[in-house]
Short mmCIF file of C-alpha atoms and ligand atoms in Angstrom, two decimals:
data_model
loop_
_atom_site.label_atom_id
_atom_site.label_comp_id
_atom_site.label_asym_id
_atom_site.label_seq_id
_atom_site.Cartn_x
_atom_site.Cartn_y
_atom_site.Cartn_z
CA MET A 1 -18.64 -19.85 15.10
CA SER A 2 -19.51 -16.84 12.95
CA ASP A 3 -18.60 -16.99 9.24
CA ARG A 4 -17.70 -13.28 9.17
CA VAL A 5 -14.00 -12.50 8.58
CA TYR A 6 -12.61 -9.11 9.63
CA ILE A 7 -10.18 -7.58 7.17
CA PHE A 8 -7.36 -5.67 8.86
CA ASP A 9 -5.45 -3.70 6.26
CA THR A 10 -1.85 -2.83 7.09
CA THR A 11 -0.81 -1.31 3.74
CA LEU A 12 -0.12 2.00 5.49
CA ARG A 13 2.08 0.38 8.14
CA ASP A 14 3.66 -2.98 7.20
CA GLY A 15 3.08 -2.21 3.51
CA GLU A 16 4.86 1.08 3.83
CA GLN A 17 7.91 -0.78 5.20
CA SER A 18 8.33 -2.22 1.71
CA PRO A 19 11.39 -0.77 -0.08
CA GLY A 20 10.39 2.23 -2.20
CA ALA A 21 6.81 2.35 -0.87
CA THR A 22 7.13 5.39 1.41
CA MET A 23 4.13 7.72 1.24
CA ASN A 24 3.66 11.24 2.49
CA GLY A 25 0.82 12.24 4.83
CA GLY A 26 -1.52 13.40 2.04
CA GLU A 27 -0.97 10.20 0.09
CA LYS A 28 -1.65 8.08 3.16
CA LEU A 29 -4.89 9.92 3.84
CA ARG A 30 -5.99 9.49 0.24
CA LEU A 31 -5.31 5.77 0.40
CA ALA A 32 -7.05 5.45 3.79
CA ARG A 33 -10.19 7.01 2.28
CA GLN A 34 -10.05 4.49 -0.54
CA LEU A 35 -9.61 1.62 1.96
CA GLU A 36 -12.72 2.88 3.74
CA LYS A 37 -14.56 2.75 0.43
CA LEU A 38 -13.18 -0.72 -0.24
CA GLY A 39 -14.85 -1.84 3.00
CA VAL A 40 -11.96 -3.09 5.11
CA ASP A 41 -12.83 -3.33 8.81
CA ILE A 42 -9.62 -2.01 10.33
CA ILE A 43 -7.00 0.33 8.87
CA GLU A 44 -3.60 0.12 10.55
CA ALA A 45 -2.59 3.68 9.82
CA GLY A 46 1.03 3.58 10.99
CA PHE A 47 3.53 3.21 13.79
CA PRO A 48 3.30 6.56 15.62
CA ALA A 49 6.46 6.11 17.71
CA ALA A 50 8.54 5.64 14.53
CA SER A 51 8.58 9.35 13.61
CA LYS A 52 6.75 12.65 14.06
CA GLY A 53 5.56 12.32 10.47
CA ASP A 54 4.02 8.92 11.20
CA GLN A 55 2.32 10.21 14.33
CA GLU A 56 0.77 13.14 12.44
CA ALA A 57 -0.33 10.98 9.52
CA VAL A 58 -2.03 8.48 11.86
CA ALA A 59 -3.80 11.31 13.72
CA GLU A 60 -5.01 12.81 10.45
CA ILE A 61 -6.36 9.47 9.26
CA ALA A 62 -7.98 8.79 12.64
CA ALA A 63 -9.85 12.10 12.45
CA ALA A 64 -11.04 11.53 8.87
CA ILE A 65 -12.13 7.88 8.79
CA LYS A 66 -15.58 7.06 10.11
CA GLU A 67 -16.55 3.64 8.78
CA CYS A 68 -13.49 1.60 9.82
CA GLN A 69 -11.57 1.11 13.01
CA VAL A 70 -8.22 2.92 12.92
CA ALA A 71 -5.30 1.15 14.61
CA GLY A 72 -1.91 2.48 15.68
CA LEU A 73 0.96 0.03 16.20
CA CYS A 74 3.12 0.23 19.32
CA ARG A 75 5.74 -1.87 21.04
CA ALA A 76 4.90 -3.18 24.49
CA VAL A 77 6.43 -0.10 26.13
CA LYS A 78 4.52 2.75 27.73
CA ALA A 79 6.08 5.57 25.71
CA ASP A 80 5.10 3.86 22.43
CA MET A 81 1.60 3.13 23.65
CA ASP A 82 1.12 6.73 24.77
CA LYS A 83 2.19 8.02 21.35
CA ALA A 84 -0.04 5.55 19.54
CA TRP A 85 -3.03 6.44 21.73
CA GLU A 86 -2.40 10.15 21.24
CA ALA A 87 -2.54 9.53 17.48
CA VAL A 88 -5.66 7.33 17.31
CA LYS A 89 -7.76 8.60 20.20
CA LYS A 90 -9.90 10.92 18.02
CA ALA A 91 -10.92 8.08 15.71
CA ALA A 92 -14.59 7.07 15.63
CA GLN A 93 -13.40 3.53 16.46
CA PRO A 94 -9.79 3.57 17.74
CA ARG A 95 -7.64 0.48 18.30
CA LEU A 96 -4.25 0.06 19.97
CA HIS A 97 -2.15 -2.73 18.50
CA THR A 98 0.72 -3.72 20.73
CA PHE A 99 3.25 -6.45 20.03
CA LEU A 100 5.92 -8.48 21.79
CA ALA A 101 8.11 -11.29 20.48
CA THR A 102 7.50 -14.78 21.88
CA SER A 103 9.91 -17.04 19.98
CA ASP A 104 13.02 -18.24 21.81
CA ILE A 105 15.31 -16.70 19.19
CA HIS A 106 13.67 -13.26 19.41
CA MET A 107 13.43 -13.32 23.20
CA LYS A 108 17.11 -14.25 23.56
CA TYR A 109 18.74 -12.12 20.86
CA LYS A 110 16.37 -9.24 20.37
CA LEU A 111 14.70 -8.68 23.71
CA ASN A 112 17.28 -10.29 25.97
CA LYS A 113 14.44 -11.48 28.21
CA THR A 114 13.42 -14.80 29.76
CA ARG A 115 10.06 -16.44 29.16
CA ASP A 116 8.80 -15.35 32.60
CA GLN A 117 9.82 -11.77 31.92
CA VAL A 118 8.00 -11.82 28.57
CA LEU A 119 4.86 -13.16 30.26
CA GLU A 120 5.02 -10.29 32.73
CA ILE A 121 5.68 -7.64 30.07
CA ALA A 122 2.77 -8.89 27.94
CA HIS A 123 0.43 -8.72 30.93
CA GLU A 124 1.58 -5.26 32.00
CA ALA A 125 1.54 -3.86 28.47
CA VAL A 126 -1.96 -5.05 27.66
CA THR A 127 -3.23 -3.86 31.04
CA TYR A 128 -1.75 -0.43 30.36
CA ALA A 129 -3.09 -0.32 26.78
CA ALA A 130 -6.57 -1.42 27.91
CA GLY A 131 -6.54 1.45 30.41
CA LEU A 132 -6.08 3.84 27.48
CA CYS A 133 -8.33 2.21 24.89
CA PRO A 134 -11.09 -0.39 25.21
CA ASN A 135 -10.12 -1.99 21.91
CA VAL A 136 -6.67 -3.62 22.24
CA GLU A 137 -5.01 -6.07 19.88
CA PHE A 138 -2.01 -8.07 21.06
CA SER A 139 0.45 -9.62 18.60
CA ALA A 140 2.88 -12.36 19.58
CA GLU A 141 5.65 -11.51 17.16
CA ASP A 142 7.27 -14.54 15.48
CA ALA A 143 4.41 -16.67 16.84
CA SER A 144 4.84 -19.36 14.21
CA ARG A 145 8.37 -20.09 15.52
CA SER A 146 7.34 -19.88 19.18
CA GLU A 147 6.95 -22.88 21.39
CA PRO A 148 3.15 -23.53 21.23
CA GLU A 149 2.62 -24.17 24.95
CA PHE A 150 4.45 -21.00 25.92
CA LEU A 151 2.62 -19.07 23.20
CA ALA A 152 -0.70 -20.27 24.64
CA ARG A 153 0.31 -19.02 28.11
CA VAL A 154 1.27 -15.58 26.79
CA ILE A 155 -2.01 -15.30 24.91
CA GLU A 156 -4.01 -16.36 27.97
CA ARG A 157 -2.34 -13.60 29.99
CA ALA A 158 -2.94 -11.03 27.25
CA ILE A 159 -6.65 -11.90 27.07
CA ALA A 160 -6.94 -11.84 30.85
CA ALA A 161 -5.38 -8.36 30.81
CA GLY A 162 -7.97 -7.09 28.32
CA ALA A 163 -6.86 -7.89 24.76
CA ARG A 164 -9.88 -8.28 22.50
CA VAL A 165 -7.95 -9.43 19.45
CA ILE A 166 -5.05 -11.89 19.48
CA ASN A 167 -2.85 -11.81 16.42
CA ILE A 168 -0.64 -14.76 15.46
CA PRO A 169 1.98 -13.47 13.02
CA ASP A 170 4.10 -15.62 10.78
CA THR A 171 6.66 -12.83 10.97
CA VAL A 172 9.34 -14.41 8.80
CA GLY A 173 7.06 -16.33 6.41
CA TYR A 174 8.28 -19.68 7.73
CA ALA A 175 5.01 -21.54 8.34
CA GLN A 176 3.40 -24.11 6.07
CA PRO A 177 -0.38 -24.01 5.52
CA GLN A 178 -1.36 -27.25 7.25
CA GLU A 179 1.00 -26.65 10.16
CA PHE A 180 -0.20 -23.05 10.59
CA GLY A 181 -3.87 -24.13 10.53
CA GLU A 182 -3.04 -26.71 13.23
CA LEU A 183 -1.34 -24.04 15.36
CA ILE A 184 -4.50 -21.88 15.25
CA ARG A 185 -6.68 -24.89 16.12
CA TYR A 186 -4.33 -25.78 18.99
CA LEU A 187 -4.48 -22.24 20.39
CA LEU A 188 -8.26 -21.99 20.13
CA GLU A 189 -8.58 -25.26 22.01
CA ASN A 190 -5.81 -24.78 24.58
CA VAL A 191 -6.05 -21.11 25.56
CA SER A 192 -8.59 -21.34 28.37
CA ASN A 193 -10.17 -17.91 27.68
CA SER A 194 -9.89 -18.01 23.86
CA GLU A 195 -13.64 -17.39 23.40
CA ARG A 196 -13.14 -13.86 24.81
CA ALA A 197 -10.98 -12.75 21.83
CA VAL A 198 -11.04 -12.75 18.06
CA PHE A 199 -8.06 -14.68 16.70
CA SER A 200 -6.20 -13.02 13.88
CA VAL A 201 -3.31 -13.95 11.57
CA HIS A 202 -0.62 -11.91 9.86
CA CYS A 203 1.35 -13.88 7.29
CA HIS A 204 4.50 -12.80 5.49
CA ASN A 205 5.25 -14.11 2.06
CA ASP A 206 8.90 -15.22 2.17
CA LEU A 207 8.04 -18.65 0.79
CA GLY A 208 5.11 -17.36 -1.29
CA LEU A 209 2.62 -18.84 1.19
CA GLY A 210 1.17 -15.71 2.81
CA VAL A 211 -2.33 -16.14 1.38
CA ALA A 212 -2.32 -19.95 1.66
CA ASN A 213 -1.34 -19.75 5.34
CA THR A 214 -3.99 -17.11 6.01
CA LEU A 215 -6.69 -19.23 4.37
CA ALA A 216 -5.60 -22.29 6.35
CA ALA A 217 -5.83 -20.27 9.56
CA LEU A 218 -9.31 -18.99 8.67
CA LYS A 219 -10.43 -22.56 7.96
CA ALA A 220 -9.13 -23.45 11.43
CA GLY A 221 -11.14 -20.70 13.13
CA ALA A 222 -9.19 -17.43 12.94
CA ARG A 223 -11.58 -14.59 12.11
CA GLN A 224 -9.33 -11.62 11.38
CA ALA A 225 -6.86 -11.53 8.48
CA GLU A 226 -4.08 -8.95 8.29
CA VAL A 227 -3.29 -8.11 4.68
CA THR A 228 -1.96 -5.40 2.38
CA LEU A 229 -2.96 -4.18 -1.07
CA SER A 230 -0.90 -5.96 -3.74
CA GLY A 231 0.82 -7.83 -0.88
CA ILE A 232 3.37 -5.05 -0.31
CA GLY A 233 5.33 -5.25 2.92
CA GLU A 234 8.63 -6.14 4.59
CA ARG A 235 10.94 -8.26 2.40
CA ALA A 236 8.73 -10.45 0.17
CA GLY A 237 5.64 -8.72 1.53
CA ASN A 238 2.43 -9.75 3.27
CA ALA A 239 -0.65 -11.75 2.27
CA ALA A 240 -2.37 -9.81 -0.54
CA LEU A 241 -5.83 -8.46 0.27
CA GLU A 242 -7.17 -8.98 -3.24
CA GLU A 243 -6.05 -12.61 -3.43
CA LEU A 244 -7.42 -13.51 -0.02
CA VAL A 245 -10.78 -11.80 -0.52
CA MET A 246 -11.30 -13.20 -4.01
CA ALA A 247 -10.33 -16.71 -2.87
CA MET A 248 -13.07 -16.55 -0.23
CA ASN A 249 -15.43 -15.01 -2.75
CA VAL A 250 -14.85 -17.35 -5.69
CA ARG A 251 -14.69 -20.42 -3.42
CA LYS A 252 -17.60 -19.64 -1.08
CA ASP A 253 -18.59 -23.26 -1.53
CA PHE A 254 -15.34 -24.32 0.15
CA TYR A 255 -14.72 -21.66 2.80
CA HIS A 256 -18.29 -20.60 3.74
CA LEU A 257 -16.82 -17.28 4.90
CA HIS A 258 -17.59 -13.69 4.01
CA THR A 259 -16.17 -10.19 4.46
CA ARG A 260 -17.55 -6.68 4.16
CA VAL A 261 -15.24 -5.85 1.22
CA ASP A 262 -16.82 -4.34 -1.89
CA THR A 263 -14.86 -6.39 -4.43
CA GLU A 264 -15.54 -3.85 -7.19
CA GLN A 265 -13.23 -1.47 -5.33
CA ILE A 266 -10.32 -3.93 -5.46
CA TYR A 267 -8.81 -2.82 -8.75
CA PRO A 268 -9.25 0.95 -8.15
CA SER A 269 -7.64 0.56 -4.70
CA ASN A 270 -4.60 -1.30 -6.01
CA ARG A 271 -4.29 1.07 -8.92
CA LEU A 272 -4.29 4.03 -6.54
CA LEU A 273 -1.58 2.39 -4.44
CA SER A 274 0.51 1.75 -7.53
CA MET A 275 0.16 5.39 -8.59
CA ILE A 276 1.08 6.68 -5.14
CA ILE A 277 4.16 4.54 -4.60
CA GLY A 278 5.22 4.78 -8.23
CA GLN A 279 5.50 1.04 -8.76
CA PRO A 280 3.53 -0.48 -11.63
CA ILE A 281 1.35 -3.54 -10.98
CA PRO A 282 3.28 -6.47 -12.52
CA PRO A 283 1.33 -7.94 -15.47
CA TYR A 284 1.45 -11.48 -14.01
CA LYS A 285 0.06 -10.46 -10.60
CA PRO A 286 -3.00 -12.57 -9.66
CA ILE A 287 -6.38 -10.78 -9.73
CA ILE A 288 -5.09 -7.29 -10.63
CA GLY A 289 -2.25 -7.78 -13.14
CA GLY A 290 -2.71 -6.77 -16.77
CA ASN A 291 -2.60 -10.43 -17.86
CA ALA A 292 -4.98 -11.75 -15.21
CA PHE A 293 -7.91 -11.67 -17.65
CA ALA A 294 -5.96 -11.85 -20.93
CA HIS A 295 -6.37 -14.97 -23.04
CA GLU A 296 -3.54 -15.62 -25.45
CA SER A 297 -3.98 -19.21 -26.61
CA GLY A 298 -6.37 -19.79 -29.52
CA ILE A 299 -8.04 -22.69 -27.73
CA HIS A 300 -8.69 -20.51 -24.68
CA GLN A 301 -10.00 -17.65 -26.82
CA ALA A 302 -12.40 -19.98 -28.63
CA GLY A 303 -13.64 -21.36 -25.31
CA MET A 304 -14.08 -17.83 -23.93
CA LEU A 305 -16.21 -16.81 -26.90
CA LYS A 306 -18.57 -19.72 -26.31
CA ASN A 307 -18.77 -19.35 -22.53
CA SER A 308 -16.48 -17.10 -20.49
CA GLN A 309 -16.56 -19.53 -17.58
CA THR A 310 -14.53 -22.05 -19.60
CA TYR A 311 -11.36 -20.15 -18.66
CA GLU A 312 -12.47 -17.41 -16.26
CA ILE A 313 -13.32 -18.12 -12.63
CA MET A 314 -14.26 -14.48 -11.95
CA THR A 315 -15.05 -11.50 -14.15
CA PRO A 316 -12.96 -8.32 -14.52
CA ALA A 317 -16.10 -6.39 -13.50
CA SER A 318 -16.22 -8.24 -10.16
CA ILE A 319 -12.94 -6.56 -9.13
CA GLY A 320 -13.90 -3.21 -10.67
CA LYS A 321 -11.81 -3.47 -13.80
CA SER A 322 -13.78 -1.84 -16.56
CA GLY A 323 -10.95 -2.11 -19.10
CA SER A 324 -12.24 -0.22 -22.06
CA ASP A 325 -14.68 2.20 -20.52
CA ILE A 326 -14.33 5.57 -22.23
CA VAL A 327 -15.12 7.99 -19.47
CA ILE A 328 -14.70 11.47 -20.73
CA GLY A 329 -14.47 13.26 -24.06
CA LYS A 330 -13.07 16.57 -25.15
CA HIS A 331 -16.48 18.20 -24.84
CA SER A 332 -17.52 16.72 -21.52
CA GLY A 333 -18.28 19.41 -18.99
CA ARG A 334 -17.03 19.90 -15.45
CA HIS A 335 -20.19 18.28 -14.11
CA ALA A 336 -19.61 15.01 -16.00
CA LEU A 337 -15.98 15.04 -14.97
CA ASN A 338 -16.89 15.62 -11.34
CA ASN A 339 -19.39 12.74 -11.41
CA LYS A 340 -16.75 10.45 -12.85
CA LEU A 341 -14.20 11.57 -10.29
CA GLU A 342 -16.62 10.95 -7.43
CA GLU A 343 -17.33 7.48 -8.83
CA LEU A 344 -13.58 6.86 -8.64
CA GLY A 345 -13.51 8.14 -5.08
CA TYR A 346 -11.94 11.56 -5.65
CA TYR A 347 -13.81 14.39 -3.93
CA LEU A 348 -12.22 17.61 -5.15
CA ASN A 349 -12.91 21.19 -4.13
CA PRO A 350 -13.95 23.65 -6.90
CA GLU A 351 -10.40 24.92 -7.35
CA GLN A 352 -8.95 21.42 -7.67
CA LEU A 353 -11.78 20.47 -10.05
CA SER A 354 -10.91 23.42 -12.34
CA GLN A 355 -7.25 22.40 -12.28
CA VAL A 356 -8.04 18.78 -13.18
CA SER A 357 -10.64 19.79 -15.78
CA GLU A 358 -8.07 22.01 -17.51
CA ALA A 359 -5.48 19.21 -17.50
CA VAL A 360 -8.00 16.66 -18.83
CA LYS A 361 -8.93 19.07 -21.66
CA ASN A 362 -5.26 19.49 -22.55
CA LEU A 363 -4.88 15.73 -22.56
CA ALA A 364 -8.00 15.32 -24.74
CA ASP A 365 -6.35 17.62 -27.31
CA ARG A 366 -3.52 15.12 -27.60
CA LYS A 367 -5.21 11.79 -26.97
CA LYS A 368 -8.37 10.57 -28.72
CA GLN A 369 -10.01 8.69 -25.90
CA ILE A 370 -9.71 9.33 -22.21
CA TYR A 371 -10.13 6.32 -19.93
CA MET A 372 -10.67 6.01 -16.22
CA GLU A 373 -6.95 5.32 -15.75
CA ASP A 374 -6.06 8.50 -17.66
CA VAL A 375 -8.26 10.62 -15.42
CA GLU A 376 -6.72 9.04 -12.33
CA ALA A 377 -3.22 9.74 -13.64
CA VAL A 378 -4.18 13.41 -14.13
CA VAL A 379 -5.61 13.70 -10.61
CA LEU A 380 -2.52 12.16 -9.08
CA GLU A 381 -0.33 14.44 -11.17
CA GLU A 382 -2.25 17.64 -10.44
CA ILE A 383 -3.51 17.19 -6.92
CA TYR A 384 -1.46 14.67 -5.00
CA ARG A 385 2.02 15.60 -6.17
CA ILE A 386 4.35 16.85 -3.41
CA PRO A 387 5.18 20.59 -3.52
CA ASP A 388 7.93 21.05 -6.06
CA LYS A 389 11.37 22.55 -5.58
CA PHE A 390 12.08 21.79 -9.24
CA LYS A 391 9.50 22.22 -12.02
CA LEU A 392 9.54 21.51 -15.72
CA ILE A 393 8.52 24.50 -17.84
CA TYR A 394 9.53 23.47 -21.32
CA LEU A 395 11.18 20.50 -23.04
CA SER A 396 12.29 19.82 -26.58
CA SER A 397 14.17 16.76 -27.67
CA ILE A 398 15.90 15.61 -30.84
CA SER A 399 16.72 11.97 -31.52
CA GLY A 400 16.88 9.45 -34.35
CA ASN A 401 19.51 7.34 -36.09
CA MET A 402 20.95 10.38 -37.93
CA ALA A 403 21.03 12.87 -35.06
CA ILE A 404 23.01 13.30 -31.87
CA PRO A 405 20.36 12.93 -29.17
CA THR A 406 19.88 16.40 -27.71
CA ALA A 407 17.55 17.86 -25.08
CA ALA A 408 16.77 21.50 -24.38
CA LEU A 409 14.96 22.25 -21.15
CA LYS A 410 13.63 25.23 -19.26
CA MET A 411 13.01 24.60 -15.57
CA GLU A 412 12.14 26.42 -12.39
CA VAL A 413 14.89 25.62 -9.90
CA LEU A 414 14.31 26.97 -6.38
CA GLY A 415 12.07 29.71 -7.76
CA GLU A 416 14.47 30.75 -10.52
CA GLU A 417 13.96 30.03 -14.24
CA LYS A 418 16.92 28.34 -15.93
CA GLN A 419 17.48 26.81 -19.36
CA LEU A 420 20.10 24.52 -20.82
CA SER A 421 20.76 21.99 -23.54
CA ASP A 422 22.86 18.80 -23.41
CA PHE A 423 23.52 15.54 -25.27
CA GLY A 424 23.18 11.90 -24.35
CA VAL A 425 23.44 8.41 -25.78
CA GLY A 426 19.68 8.48 -26.38
CA ALA A 427 16.81 10.93 -25.98
CA ILE A 428 16.06 9.97 -22.35
CA ASP A 429 19.74 10.06 -21.40
CA ALA A 430 20.01 13.55 -22.92
CA VAL A 431 16.98 14.74 -20.93
CA PHE A 432 18.27 13.31 -17.65
CA ASN A 433 21.77 14.76 -18.21
CA THR A 434 20.29 18.19 -18.86
CA ILE A 435 18.11 18.04 -15.75
CA ASP A 436 21.11 17.00 -13.62
CA ARG A 437 23.08 20.00 -14.80
CA LEU A 438 20.15 22.38 -14.32
CA VAL A 439 19.52 21.29 -10.73
CA GLU A 440 23.24 20.76 -10.05
CA ARG A 441 22.84 17.21 -8.77
CA ASN A 442 24.22 13.89 -9.87
CA PRO A 443 22.00 11.05 -8.65
CA LYS A 444 22.44 7.44 -9.71
CA LEU A 445 19.57 6.04 -11.78
CA LEU A 446 18.59 2.75 -10.12
CA ARG A 447 15.45 1.97 -12.09
CA TYR A 448 13.63 3.26 -15.13
CA SER A 449 10.41 1.69 -16.40
CA VAL A 450 7.67 2.67 -18.83
CA ASN A 451 4.15 1.28 -18.79
CA ALA A 452 1.29 2.06 -21.17
CA ILE A 453 -1.65 3.16 -19.03
CA THR A 454 -4.22 2.10 -21.63
CA GLY A 455 -4.01 0.59 -25.13
CA GLY A 456 -3.17 2.30 -28.45
CA THR A 457 -0.19 4.29 -29.67
CA ASP A 458 -1.62 7.46 -28.14
CA ALA A 459 -1.82 5.82 -24.68
CA GLN A 460 -0.27 7.75 -21.83
CA GLY A 461 3.13 6.41 -20.90
CA GLU A 462 3.53 5.99 -17.17
CA VAL A 463 7.17 6.30 -16.22
CA THR A 464 8.71 5.25 -12.92
CA VAL A 465 12.19 6.35 -11.96
CA LYS A 466 14.22 5.37 -8.90
CA LEU A 467 17.19 7.52 -7.91
CA GLU A 468 19.89 7.36 -5.28
CA GLU A 469 22.15 10.08 -3.98
CA ASN A 470 24.20 10.09 -0.77
CA SER A 471 22.61 6.77 0.25
CA VAL A 472 19.10 8.24 0.05
CA THR A 473 16.72 6.75 -2.51
CA SER A 474 13.49 8.05 -3.97
CA VAL A 475 10.91 6.98 -6.51
CA GLY A 476 9.28 9.37 -8.98
CA ARG A 477 6.35 8.75 -11.26
CA ALA A 478 4.61 10.67 -14.02
CA ALA A 479 2.32 10.08 -16.96
CA ASP A 480 2.05 11.83 -20.32
CA PRO A 481 1.14 10.75 -23.87
CA ASP A 482 4.73 11.71 -24.81
CA VAL A 483 7.08 9.22 -23.14
CA ILE A 484 10.01 11.66 -23.17
CA VAL A 485 7.96 14.30 -21.35
CA ALA A 486 6.69 11.63 -18.90
CA SER A 487 10.31 10.57 -18.30
CA ALA A 488 11.42 14.13 -17.58
CA LYS A 489 8.50 14.68 -15.19
CA ALA A 490 9.12 11.37 -13.39
CA TYR A 491 12.82 12.20 -13.01
CA ILE A 492 12.01 15.65 -11.64
CA ASN A 493 9.39 14.12 -9.32
CA ALA A 494 12.05 11.74 -7.96
CA LEU A 495 14.46 14.67 -7.46
CA ASN A 496 11.76 16.57 -5.56
CA ARG A 497 11.16 13.55 -3.34
CA LEU A 498 14.90 13.21 -2.78
CA ALA A 499 15.08 16.89 -1.79
CA LYS A 500 12.10 16.43 0.54
CA LYS A 501 13.78 13.47 2.24
CA GLU A 502 16.91 15.53 2.77
CA ARG A 503 14.89 18.43 4.22
CA ASP A 504 12.85 16.22 6.52
CA PRO A 505 14.97 13.17 7.27
CA LYS A 506 12.92 12.34 10.38
CA ALA A 507 9.72 11.89 8.43
CA GLU A 508 11.51 9.58 6.07
CA GLN A 509 13.44 7.65 8.71
CA SER A 510 12.83 3.97 8.25
CA ARG A 511 9.66 2.85 9.98
CA ASN A 512 11.58 -0.21 11.03
CA ILE A 513 10.16 -2.04 13.92
CA PRO A 514 12.94 -2.76 16.35
O1 KIV B 601 5.27 -9.33 11.03
C1 KIV B 601 4.98 -9.05 12.20
O2 KIV B 601 5.19 -9.82 13.14
C2 KIV B 601 4.38 -7.74 12.44
C3 KIV B 601 3.81 -7.52 13.80
C4 KIV B 601 4.19 -6.19 14.33
C5 KIV B 601 2.32 -7.71 13.75
O3 KIV B 601 4.30 -6.93 11.56
ZN1 ZN B 602 4.50 -7.92 9.56
#
């Protein structure tokens, strides 16, 4: 059996089903390009039947990506498969990924079908999909809670009908590593035509075992792993790409497996995701968190100084985390900036480059050293921000223990300039109150967090804000060396996203899989 593992990234589909992780078409395309650079084998770009917006985003990604297969998810029904094929057919390497539940509980309560009916539907669906696309993946939803003998029969039928990849999802994160490995071994041995398909796994993280189950399955002979960046996904998420890949990488001696992933793109990819969805990477997150390479205890620090391998099983450089690299100075020209941007995977047109160069210069006036993360924050801010209904023009704020916190703002609201001043219990509260009155809205603030992008008191503050109004939620993000300005921009960004969701509810409709 080959020791090559195929990495199937579903950040743009299952990952996007994570609360607060919705992305617009431009953001999805940007992330898909980064996944291509990261070296994943398959990008699951979305679920085209879920909404018009999803269908368009998948088609756009399919047309742009050349080095990876691009998959579209579809239920085992013709209308879904047609939509998915329509969306992926222009890809250099298209894939249709169809799924059908096989556990007794799903068949009875969700599908209202008998085992024989499910066998028939699987056969018909894969036959139909294979008539559209030569590269078909079949997923037996809730496989880990399905009766193994029946599961083996469904898989046999799917392979006979033309499925090239068979995916065994642990849909509800119920499996245990040893048991899941045994299930894969059982299927490989008992499905009579198993050698005609690549076996894949897709593990959810409800019990925190997504990566462990995936590794156990790979040990047992599965050769495709379905993962997401940072492990985002339904409920507790999916197996995290960075953890899985680095486990195979650091413990080559144990797994004897390899992937095509360029591990030095792991940190930039996760960082880009975090910027796009407006959710900071938690400091304690394995591999990519801020503390993953920090050594606090004196004994550890002393050991590290003598030999880094005393307490480090991998280097920050191996995941592309440069940490303190100063990338650009006040006097760096457009050419140097462009080179740096291309290194980070941002290919801008001359107009966008001028816009970013201007913003980086403004930042360099206020901040001594500009790091890779600062430049990325500027690009996200300038280029990938959704078109604004509300814009900040000017902000001044007064606070302190002897002053009533006051904010004065000038904004563009639906093309009209407006200004106002208001109070609050603190500076941020005053700013948010003033914005609410200027835009005549009253959303509920569900979350507010500030993160320092780099070190030092002049570091850019990265603010994330989550709002809710009329049962619609949105996340906004912004960065600025002044935390109050960053907070205002993040709040306005969240309001713009809220307004966009209201204008285009279909695009934002939950991508829930029925
Ligand atoms: O979790 C799951 O079962 C899925 C399938 C659609 C692959 O996401
Ligand atoms: Zn899933």
